[in-house]
Short mmCIF file of C-alpha atoms and ligand atoms in Angstrom, two decimals:
data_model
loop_
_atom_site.label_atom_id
_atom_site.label_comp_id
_atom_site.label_asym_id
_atom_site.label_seq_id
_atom_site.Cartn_x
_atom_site.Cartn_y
_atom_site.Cartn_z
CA UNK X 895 11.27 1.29 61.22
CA UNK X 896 12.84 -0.52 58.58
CA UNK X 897 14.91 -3.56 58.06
CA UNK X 898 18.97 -2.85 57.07
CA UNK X 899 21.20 -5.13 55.65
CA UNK X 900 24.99 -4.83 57.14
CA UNK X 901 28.16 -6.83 56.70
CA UNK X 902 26.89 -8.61 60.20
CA UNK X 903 23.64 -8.78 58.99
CA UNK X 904 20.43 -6.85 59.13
CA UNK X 905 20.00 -4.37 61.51
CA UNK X 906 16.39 -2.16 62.61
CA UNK X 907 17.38 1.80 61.18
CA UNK X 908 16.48 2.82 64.91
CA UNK X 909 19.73 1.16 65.75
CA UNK X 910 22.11 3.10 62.92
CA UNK X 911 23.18 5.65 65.48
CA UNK X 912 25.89 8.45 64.40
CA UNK X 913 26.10 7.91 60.53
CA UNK X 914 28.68 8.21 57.74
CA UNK X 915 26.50 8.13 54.59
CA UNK X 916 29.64 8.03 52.15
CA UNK X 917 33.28 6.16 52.48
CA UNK X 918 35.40 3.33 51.41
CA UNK X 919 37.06 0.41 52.96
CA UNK X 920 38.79 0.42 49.87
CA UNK X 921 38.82 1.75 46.61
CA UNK X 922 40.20 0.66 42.93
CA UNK X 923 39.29 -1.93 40.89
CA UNK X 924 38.16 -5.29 40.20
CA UNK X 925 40.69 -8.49 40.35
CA UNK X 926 43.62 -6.03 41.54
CA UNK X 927 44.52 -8.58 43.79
CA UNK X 928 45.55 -11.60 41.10
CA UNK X 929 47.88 -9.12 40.28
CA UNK X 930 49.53 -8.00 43.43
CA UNK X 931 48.32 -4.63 43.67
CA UNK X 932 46.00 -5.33 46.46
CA UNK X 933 46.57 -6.77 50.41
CA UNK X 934 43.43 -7.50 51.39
CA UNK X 935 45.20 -8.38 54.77
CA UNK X 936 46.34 -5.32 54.68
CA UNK X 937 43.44 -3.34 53.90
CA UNK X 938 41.50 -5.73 56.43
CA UNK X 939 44.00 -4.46 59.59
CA UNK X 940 43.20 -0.85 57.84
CA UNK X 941 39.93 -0.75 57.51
CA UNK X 942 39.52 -2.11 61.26
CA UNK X 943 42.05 0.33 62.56
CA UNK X 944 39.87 3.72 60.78
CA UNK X 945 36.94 2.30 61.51
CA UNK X 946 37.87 1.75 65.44
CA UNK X 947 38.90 4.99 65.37
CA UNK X 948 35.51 6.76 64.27
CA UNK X 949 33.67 4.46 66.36
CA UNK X 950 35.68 6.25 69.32
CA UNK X 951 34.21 9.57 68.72
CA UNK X 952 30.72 8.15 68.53
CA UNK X 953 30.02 6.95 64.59
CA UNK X 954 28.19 3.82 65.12
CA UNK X 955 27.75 2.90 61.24
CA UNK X 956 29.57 3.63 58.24
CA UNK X 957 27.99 3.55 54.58
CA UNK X 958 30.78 1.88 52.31
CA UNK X 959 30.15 3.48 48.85
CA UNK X 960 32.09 1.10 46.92
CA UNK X 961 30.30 -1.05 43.60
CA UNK X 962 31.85 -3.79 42.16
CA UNK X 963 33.55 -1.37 39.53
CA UNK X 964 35.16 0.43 41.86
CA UNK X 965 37.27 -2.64 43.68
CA UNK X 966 34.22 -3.92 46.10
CA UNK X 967 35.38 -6.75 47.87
CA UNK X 968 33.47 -9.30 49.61
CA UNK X 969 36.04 -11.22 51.71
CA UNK X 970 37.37 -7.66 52.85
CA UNK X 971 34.37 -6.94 54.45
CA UNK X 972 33.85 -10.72 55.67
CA UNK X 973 37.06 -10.06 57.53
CA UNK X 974 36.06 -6.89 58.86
CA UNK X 975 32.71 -8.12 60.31
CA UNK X 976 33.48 -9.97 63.48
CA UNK X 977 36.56 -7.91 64.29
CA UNK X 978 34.41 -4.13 64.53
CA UNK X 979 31.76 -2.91 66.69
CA UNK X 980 30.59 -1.05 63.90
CA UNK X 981 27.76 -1.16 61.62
CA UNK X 982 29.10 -0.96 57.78
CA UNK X 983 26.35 -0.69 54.97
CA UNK X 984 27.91 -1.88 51.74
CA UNK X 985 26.79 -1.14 48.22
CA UNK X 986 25.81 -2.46 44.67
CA UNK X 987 25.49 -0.43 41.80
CA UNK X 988 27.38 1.46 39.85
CA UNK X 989 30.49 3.31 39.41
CA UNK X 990 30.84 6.00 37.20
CA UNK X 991 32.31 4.85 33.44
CA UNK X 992 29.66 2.54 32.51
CA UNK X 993 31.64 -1.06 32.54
CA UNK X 994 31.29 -2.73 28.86
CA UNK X 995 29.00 -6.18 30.30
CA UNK X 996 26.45 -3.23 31.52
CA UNK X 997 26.24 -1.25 28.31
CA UNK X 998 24.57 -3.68 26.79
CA UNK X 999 21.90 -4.30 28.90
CA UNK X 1000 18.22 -2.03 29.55
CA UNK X 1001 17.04 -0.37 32.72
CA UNK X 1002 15.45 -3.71 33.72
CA UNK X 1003 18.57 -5.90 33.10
CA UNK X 1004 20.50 -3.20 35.15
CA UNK X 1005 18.40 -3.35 38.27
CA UNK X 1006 18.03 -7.19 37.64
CA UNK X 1007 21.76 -7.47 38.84
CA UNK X 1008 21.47 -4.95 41.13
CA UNK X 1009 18.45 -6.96 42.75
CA UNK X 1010 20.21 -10.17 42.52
CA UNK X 1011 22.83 -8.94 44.71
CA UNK X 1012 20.52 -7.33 47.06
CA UNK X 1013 18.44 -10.51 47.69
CA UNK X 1014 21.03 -13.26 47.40
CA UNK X 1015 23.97 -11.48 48.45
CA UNK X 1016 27.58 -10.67 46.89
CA UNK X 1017 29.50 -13.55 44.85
CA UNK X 1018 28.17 -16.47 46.66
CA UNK X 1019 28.41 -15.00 50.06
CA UNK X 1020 25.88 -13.70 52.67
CA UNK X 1021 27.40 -10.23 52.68
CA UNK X 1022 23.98 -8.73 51.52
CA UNK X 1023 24.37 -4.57 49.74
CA UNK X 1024 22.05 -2.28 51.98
CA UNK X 1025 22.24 0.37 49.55
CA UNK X 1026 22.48 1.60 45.76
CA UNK X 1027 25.57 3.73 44.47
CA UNK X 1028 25.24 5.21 41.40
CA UNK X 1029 27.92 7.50 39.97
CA UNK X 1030 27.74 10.28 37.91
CA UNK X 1031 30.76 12.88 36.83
CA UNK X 1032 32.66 14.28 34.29
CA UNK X 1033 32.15 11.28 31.39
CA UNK X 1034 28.02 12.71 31.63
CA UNK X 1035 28.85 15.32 29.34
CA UNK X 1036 30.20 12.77 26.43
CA UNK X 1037 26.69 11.86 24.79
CA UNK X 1038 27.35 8.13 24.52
CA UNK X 1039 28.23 7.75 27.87
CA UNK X 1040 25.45 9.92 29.00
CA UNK X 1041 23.07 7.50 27.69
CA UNK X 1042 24.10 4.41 29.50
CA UNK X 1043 24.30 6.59 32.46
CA UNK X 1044 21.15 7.66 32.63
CA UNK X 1045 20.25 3.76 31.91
CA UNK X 1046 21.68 2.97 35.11
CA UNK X 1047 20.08 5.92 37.21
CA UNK X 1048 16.66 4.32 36.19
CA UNK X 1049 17.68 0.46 36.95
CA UNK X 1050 18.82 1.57 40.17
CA UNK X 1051 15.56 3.71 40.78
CA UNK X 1052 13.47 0.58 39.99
CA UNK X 1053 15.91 -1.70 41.85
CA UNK X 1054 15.60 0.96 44.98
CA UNK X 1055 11.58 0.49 44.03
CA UNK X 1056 11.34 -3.14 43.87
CA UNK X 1057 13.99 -4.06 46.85
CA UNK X 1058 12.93 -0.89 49.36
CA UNK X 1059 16.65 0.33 49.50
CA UNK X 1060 17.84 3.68 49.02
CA UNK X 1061 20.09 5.23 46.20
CA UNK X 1062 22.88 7.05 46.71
CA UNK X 1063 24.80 9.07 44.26
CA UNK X 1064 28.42 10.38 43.50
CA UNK X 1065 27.97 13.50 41.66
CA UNK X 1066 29.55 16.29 39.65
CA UNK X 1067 28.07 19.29 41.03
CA UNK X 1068 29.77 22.00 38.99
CA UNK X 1069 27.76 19.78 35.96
CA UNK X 1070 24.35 20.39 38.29
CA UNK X 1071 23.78 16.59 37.96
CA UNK X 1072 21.27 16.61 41.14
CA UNK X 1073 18.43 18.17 38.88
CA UNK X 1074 18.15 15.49 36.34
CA UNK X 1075 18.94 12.35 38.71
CA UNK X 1076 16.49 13.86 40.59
CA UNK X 1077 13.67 14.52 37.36
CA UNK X 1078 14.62 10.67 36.30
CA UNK X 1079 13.66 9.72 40.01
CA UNK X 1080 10.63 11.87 39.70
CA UNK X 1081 10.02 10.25 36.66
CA UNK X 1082 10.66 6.93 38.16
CA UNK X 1083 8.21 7.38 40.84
CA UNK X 1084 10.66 7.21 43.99
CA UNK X 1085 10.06 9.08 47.30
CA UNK X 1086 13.26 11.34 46.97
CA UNK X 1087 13.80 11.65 50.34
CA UNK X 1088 15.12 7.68 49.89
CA UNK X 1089 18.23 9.55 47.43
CA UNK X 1090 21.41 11.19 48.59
CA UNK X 1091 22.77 13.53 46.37
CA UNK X 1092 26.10 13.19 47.01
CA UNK X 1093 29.04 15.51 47.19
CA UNK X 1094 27.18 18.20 46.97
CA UNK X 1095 29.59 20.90 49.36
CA UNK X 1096 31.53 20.49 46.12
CA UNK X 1097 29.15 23.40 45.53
CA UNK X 1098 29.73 26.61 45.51
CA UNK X 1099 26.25 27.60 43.92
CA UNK X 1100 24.10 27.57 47.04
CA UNK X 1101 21.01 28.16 45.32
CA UNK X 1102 21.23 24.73 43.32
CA UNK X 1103 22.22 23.01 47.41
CA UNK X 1104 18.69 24.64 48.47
CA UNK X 1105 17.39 23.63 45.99
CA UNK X 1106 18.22 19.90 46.07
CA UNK X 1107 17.26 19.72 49.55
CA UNK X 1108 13.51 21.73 48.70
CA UNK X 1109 12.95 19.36 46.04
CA UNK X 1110 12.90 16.81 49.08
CA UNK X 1111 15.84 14.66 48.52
CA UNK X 1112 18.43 13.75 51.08
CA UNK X 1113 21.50 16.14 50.42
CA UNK X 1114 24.99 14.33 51.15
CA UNK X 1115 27.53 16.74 52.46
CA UNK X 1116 29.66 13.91 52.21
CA UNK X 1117 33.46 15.67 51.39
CA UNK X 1118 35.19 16.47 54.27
CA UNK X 1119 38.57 14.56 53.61
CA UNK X 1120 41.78 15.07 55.38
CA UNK X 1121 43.55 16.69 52.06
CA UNK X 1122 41.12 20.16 51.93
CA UNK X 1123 42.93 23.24 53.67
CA UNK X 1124 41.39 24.60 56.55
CA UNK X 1125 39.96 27.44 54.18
CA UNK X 1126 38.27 24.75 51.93
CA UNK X 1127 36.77 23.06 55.01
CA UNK X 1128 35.25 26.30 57.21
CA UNK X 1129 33.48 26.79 53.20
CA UNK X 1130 32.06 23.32 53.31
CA UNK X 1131 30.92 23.69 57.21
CA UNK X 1132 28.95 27.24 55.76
CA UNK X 1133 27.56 24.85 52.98
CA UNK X 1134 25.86 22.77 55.96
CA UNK X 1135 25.53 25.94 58.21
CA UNK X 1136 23.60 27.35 55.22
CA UNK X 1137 21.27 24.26 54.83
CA UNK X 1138 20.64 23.84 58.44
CA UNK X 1139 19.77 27.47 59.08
CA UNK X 1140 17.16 27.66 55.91
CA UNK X 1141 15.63 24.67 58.02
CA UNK X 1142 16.83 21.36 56.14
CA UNK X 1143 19.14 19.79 58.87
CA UNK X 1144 16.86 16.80 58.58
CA UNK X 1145 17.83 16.66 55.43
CA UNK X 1146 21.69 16.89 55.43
CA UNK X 1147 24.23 14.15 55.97
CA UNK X 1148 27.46 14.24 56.38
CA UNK X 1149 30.74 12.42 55.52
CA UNK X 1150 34.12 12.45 54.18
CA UNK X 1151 34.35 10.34 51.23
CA UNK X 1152 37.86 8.77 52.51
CA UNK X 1153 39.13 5.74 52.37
CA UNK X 1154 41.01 3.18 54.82
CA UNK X 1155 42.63 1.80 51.81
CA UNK X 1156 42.94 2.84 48.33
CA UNK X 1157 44.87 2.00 45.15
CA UNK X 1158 43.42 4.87 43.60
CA UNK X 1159 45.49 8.22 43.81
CA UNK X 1160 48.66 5.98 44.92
CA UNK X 1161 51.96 6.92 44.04
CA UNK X 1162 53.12 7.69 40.49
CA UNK X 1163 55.36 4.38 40.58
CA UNK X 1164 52.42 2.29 41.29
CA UNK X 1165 50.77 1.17 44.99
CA UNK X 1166 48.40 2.01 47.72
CA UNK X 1167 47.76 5.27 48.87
CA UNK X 1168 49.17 6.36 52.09
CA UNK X 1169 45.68 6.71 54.72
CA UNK X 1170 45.67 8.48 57.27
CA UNK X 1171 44.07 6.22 59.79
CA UNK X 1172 41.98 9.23 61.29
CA UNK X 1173 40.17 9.96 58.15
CA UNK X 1174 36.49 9.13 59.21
CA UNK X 1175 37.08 11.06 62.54
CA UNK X 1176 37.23 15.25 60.62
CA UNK X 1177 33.53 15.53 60.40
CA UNK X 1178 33.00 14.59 64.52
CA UNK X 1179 36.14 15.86 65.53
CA UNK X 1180 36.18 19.53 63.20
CA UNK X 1181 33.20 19.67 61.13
CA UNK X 1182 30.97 19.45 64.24
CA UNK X 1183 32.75 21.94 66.45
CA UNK X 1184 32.84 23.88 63.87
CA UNK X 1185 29.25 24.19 63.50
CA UNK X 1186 28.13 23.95 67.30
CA UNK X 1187 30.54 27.32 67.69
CA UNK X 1188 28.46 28.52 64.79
CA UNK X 1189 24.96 28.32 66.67
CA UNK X 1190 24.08 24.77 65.32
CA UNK X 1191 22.78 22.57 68.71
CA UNK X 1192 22.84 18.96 69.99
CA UNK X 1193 19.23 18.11 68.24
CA UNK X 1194 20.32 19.81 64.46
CA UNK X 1195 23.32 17.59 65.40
CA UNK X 1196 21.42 14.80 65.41
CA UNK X 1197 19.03 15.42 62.46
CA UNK X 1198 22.59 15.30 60.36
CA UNK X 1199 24.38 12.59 61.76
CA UNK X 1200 21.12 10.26 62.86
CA UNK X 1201 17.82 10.86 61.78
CA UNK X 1202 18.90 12.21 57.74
CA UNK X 1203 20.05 8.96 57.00
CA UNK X 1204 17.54 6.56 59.02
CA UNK X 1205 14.69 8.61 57.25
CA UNK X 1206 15.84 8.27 53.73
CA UNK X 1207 16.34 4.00 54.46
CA UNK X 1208 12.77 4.03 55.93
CA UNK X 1209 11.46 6.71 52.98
CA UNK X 1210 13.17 3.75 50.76
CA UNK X 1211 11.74 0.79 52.57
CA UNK X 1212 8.14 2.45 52.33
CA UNK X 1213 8.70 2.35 48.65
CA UNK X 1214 8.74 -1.31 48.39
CA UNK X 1215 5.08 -2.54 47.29
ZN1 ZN I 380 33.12 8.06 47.23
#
């Protein structure tokens, strides 16, 4: 058992329930709204409308992935709150370029702020981050950059350390980023089961998905989105097929990485990207099908949607000395 912070407040992880480890209420970037490129009434009726709309076929909480880089916003999720039955985990952290203010501080500065919004809460509120998002794709490869990233990985590890919360991570799989955030963990001295390694049915190198999920980490199959073709979906149902037959289904999570609102990807003339309200409902309403027809039953269900992600929050909260 172990104590979660939602945007309702905490919560025990033996009443998560059904989980999406990885969306977004929204997604873009910081102070959008002074300049008219962001509704938050909007995104509020949005984000209420998707969310209903999982919770109908049986998601109970949903793991907003979105930092403070990447357009988090407190009084979005304070008008969310009383008007959903579901659970929503929000996130500190970071997103993937590393902003300028962070650059110039050390691991210990970066999981200072990370801490201070775990313990005190976001901006003033009492909207208190459950979890850590840390973000890592194609800007690893420039050297620079790579060294402030893997700054960051290790503030979050010994934020996740000091606060008992887990990490979860945005990755670049084609870049096998999962083997070194996982050796800096190592390093770090976290329980890996308490990091997702996310997006990792971006794979197509199944060897380096086993492998992530032998080396004991929590793997996020957490792409699923509404734009794939039906070919690129049945591959990333194998991906999980694959996982769950080679006996990892505790392990696995699953997701979409959608979002109810977004201003990133919008239209070439500027605006919010057209939603489809349904996009937390593919994973429960294809993915799963999909597998049960494939041999998977009710219990490796369960181990996906349930028990991965409760495990990794209590591997994280076991952490905490
Ligand atoms: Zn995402």
């Amino acid at each position: 058992m172990a104590t979660i912070q939602t945007i309702n407040g905490p919560k025990d992880s033996s009443e998560l329930g059904p989980v999406l480890n990885h969306e977004h209420l929204t997604s873009g970037m910081g102070s959008f709204e002074r300049l008219g490129y962001y509704n938050r009434e909007d995104a509020i009726r949005r984000g209420v409308e998707a969310l209903q709309n999982a919770y109908d076929v049986g998601i109970r909480t949903v793991i907003d992935c979105t930092p403070l880089d990447l357009g988090r916003d407190e009084l979005l999720f304070d008008g969310i709150a009383g008007k959903t039955p579901m659970n929503v985990i929000c996130a500190t952290g970071v997103y993937r370029w590393v902003p300028m203010p962070y650059a110039a501080w050390d691991e210990d500065g970066a999981a200072a702020f990370m801490l201070r919004e775990i313990n005190d809460g976001i901006a003033g509120t009492s909207i208190k981050p459950g979890i850590i998002k840390l973000a890592w794709d194609i800007e690893y490869q420039l050297e620079p950059l790579r060294v402030q990233m893997e700054k960051m990985a290790r503030g979050a590890a010994r934020a996740a350390k000091a606060a008992g919360v887990p990490i979860t991570c945005h990755t670049r799989p084609a870049d096998y980023h999962g083997d070194r955030l996982l050796d800096i963990f190592e390093e770090e001295g976290l329980d890996l089961r308490a990091v997702t390694i996310g997006h990792t049915n971006d794979s197509t190198d199944m060897d380096y998905v086993l492998r992530m999920a032998k080396r004991g980490a929590t793997v996020g199959l957490d792409r699923f989105s509404p734009r794939i073709d039906e070919a690129e979906q049945e591959r990333r149902s194998r991906v999980a097929l694959t996982l769950v037959e080679a006996g990892y289904a505790e392990q696995v999570c699953l997701s979409h990485d959608s979002a109810s609102y977004s201003i990133n990807g919008g239209p070439p003339s500027g605006g919010v990207r057209p939603e489809n309200p349904r996009a937390f409902c593919l994973v429960s309403e294809v993915q799963i099908p999909w597998l049960k027809a494939h041999g998977v039953t009710d219990h490796q269900v369960d181990a996906m949607l349930v028990r991965s992600v409760r495990a990794s929050f209590e591997a994280a909260a076991a952490m905490k000395k």
